[in-house]
Amino acid sequence: MSQAALAALPAIFAALGIAAVVSFVLTPLAIRFAPRLGAIDHPDAERRVHQRPIPRTGGLAVAGTFVGVGVLGLIANDLLHFAPALRAVRTPEVLALFVGVAVGGVIGYLDDRLQLRARWQFIGQFVLAGIALLADIRINRLPNPIGDAFVFQNDFVGEAAAIAATTLWIVGMLNSANFVDGLDGLLAGVALIAVTTLGVISLIDPVSPQPLVAMLCALLAGSLLGFLPYNFHPARVFIGTAGVFAVGYALAVLSVLGTAKVAVALLVLGVPVIDTFWIIIRRVAQGRSPFDADRGHFHHRLLDLGLTHRQAVVMIYAICIVLAVLSLALSGRGQISAFLVIVLGGGLVLYIMTRRAGKSLDRSSYPDDTETETPDDVRDVGEDISGTSSGERA
């Protein structure tokens, strides 16, 4: 680890701890004021199995902690210079990260309150991508499993390709975050594992260590860590679309800042990314909209195989941790190669699980979910059809 990284460690751990405490304090307030904010998930015999109203304001606590603690911390550092090493990323990029998380939280809250149609949610996703692009946050190179990385040239074609790749990455990450948010604590836990891995890699990078990126990762990790006790099964609060947008945007941007770690993010987030990919492929092959809701997600397959709610979540955590360790051990080329192998292998596993489960993936085949599944086994009949969805609500 470089001297700059070592010098930044106290500030990084302080950011992690302070964010965790603030989030842990703010989340009960978000629960308390949820009725006034109009963001309550009410029981619905057709689509939900929880038996009582549950607030959908957890994402506001996560986003508020990340932005509030981050902005105040950077201001304090500018005044006191207690961590001079935290200056590796340009100010516009940091500003775009905080503004995007705040805007994502607001757009998501509007959906949690008003149940926006999919078209408005998509507009919101592209607005978030635009915030990053305006700050010149770009994916300038893509990992290549069989040779040198693809580098976008500094010309019109290269710039257009970089913009398209960055937009696709951010929008794709937002939808992957949405698709994985189907069980209590699942999105928060998977995101915590992913952002911790990104932070560690930012610190130990032997060529270009990035203490500021590591600190920003620690901020998000702390924000999720303080929230997770309230969100783990049985949840007292849902993260909501506000959390999906805020966390998804933060993960997308943090993986691009400085030395791009897109391959790392792809590998660590292999479960939601692969789940999203195969879900879309399957729905299109069936002649359906990619955003039609069903019980075809990986976590639903685990439940159908007999795992309890907590067992399914912990199993996905374990898979993500294994992938995180793998990402730390492999190079950029090895990371993307491993990801491609997992995409193919994951598709085969999902197919086998579908055959074994022996159940239709059509939502119409599950009219009696609230009678066949108990609140201890599943929080919802898929978060993507419960109103939290950022893209699957028709």
PDB file of N, CA and C in Angstrom, residues 35 41 43 46 132 136 210 257 270 288 316:
ATOM      1  N   PRO A  35     -45.232   7.903   7.161  1.00  0.00           N
ATOM      2  CA  PRO A  35     -46.642   8.236   6.867  1.00  0.00           C
ATOM      3  C   PRO A  35     -46.814   9.663   6.375  1.00  0.00           C
ATOM      4  N   ASP A  41     -45.591   0.967   2.086  1.00  0.00           N
ATOM      5  CA  ASP A  41     -45.928  -0.202   1.288  1.00  0.00           C
ATOM      6  C   ASP A  41     -47.045  -0.947   2.014  1.00  0.00           C
ATOM      7  N   PRO A  43     -50.098  -3.796   2.515  1.00  0.00           N
ATOM      8  CA  PRO A  43     -50.351  -5.182   2.111  1.00  0.00           C
ATOM      9  C   PRO A  43     -51.296  -5.230   0.917  1.00  0.00           C
ATOM     10  N   GLU A  46     -52.811  -9.558  -3.812  1.00  0.00           N
ATOM     11  CA  GLU A  46     -52.414 -10.074  -5.113  1.00  0.00           C
ATOM     12  C   GLU A  46     -50.912 -10.038  -5.318  1.00  0.00           C
ATOM     13  N   ALA A 132     -23.672  12.514 -14.660  1.00  0.00           N
ATOM     14  CA  ALA A 132     -22.303  11.991 -14.698  1.00  0.00           C
ATOM     15  C   ALA A 132     -21.564  12.448 -15.954  1.00  0.00           C
ATOM     16  N   ASP A 136     -17.951  14.966 -17.069  1.00  0.00           N
ATOM     17  CA  ASP A 136     -16.903  14.296 -17.828  1.00  0.00           C
ATOM     18  C   ASP A 136     -16.515  12.952 -17.209  1.00  0.00           C
ATOM     19  N   GLN A 210      -6.063   5.332  -5.135  1.00  0.00           N
ATOM     20  CA  GLN A 210      -7.034   6.430  -5.132  1.00  0.00           C
ATOM     21  C   GLN A 210      -7.683   6.556  -3.751  1.00  0.00           C
ATOM     22  N   LEU A 257     -14.878   6.149 -11.644  1.00  0.00           N
ATOM     23  CA  LEU A 257     -13.991   7.244 -11.253  1.00  0.00           C
ATOM     24  C   LEU A 257     -12.525   6.823 -11.282  1.00  0.00           C
ATOM     25  N   GLY A 270     -21.803  -9.894  -9.956  1.00  0.00           N
ATOM     26  CA  GLY A 270     -22.156 -10.894 -10.939  1.00  0.00           C
ATOM     27  C   GLY A 270     -23.570 -11.416 -10.782  1.00  0.00           C
ATOM     28  N   ARG A 288     -42.383 -11.295 -24.530  1.00  0.00           N
ATOM     29  CA  ARG A 288     -42.897 -10.393 -23.505  1.00  0.00           C
ATOM     30  C   ARG A 288     -41.993  -9.182 -23.392  1.00  0.00           C
ATOM     31  N   ILE A 316     -26.773 -15.710  -1.314  1.00  0.00           N
ATOM     32  CA  ILE A 316     -26.358 -14.732  -2.324  1.00  0.00           C
ATOM     33  C   ILE A 316     -25.224 -13.866  -1.788  1.00  0.00           C
TER      34      ILE A 316
END
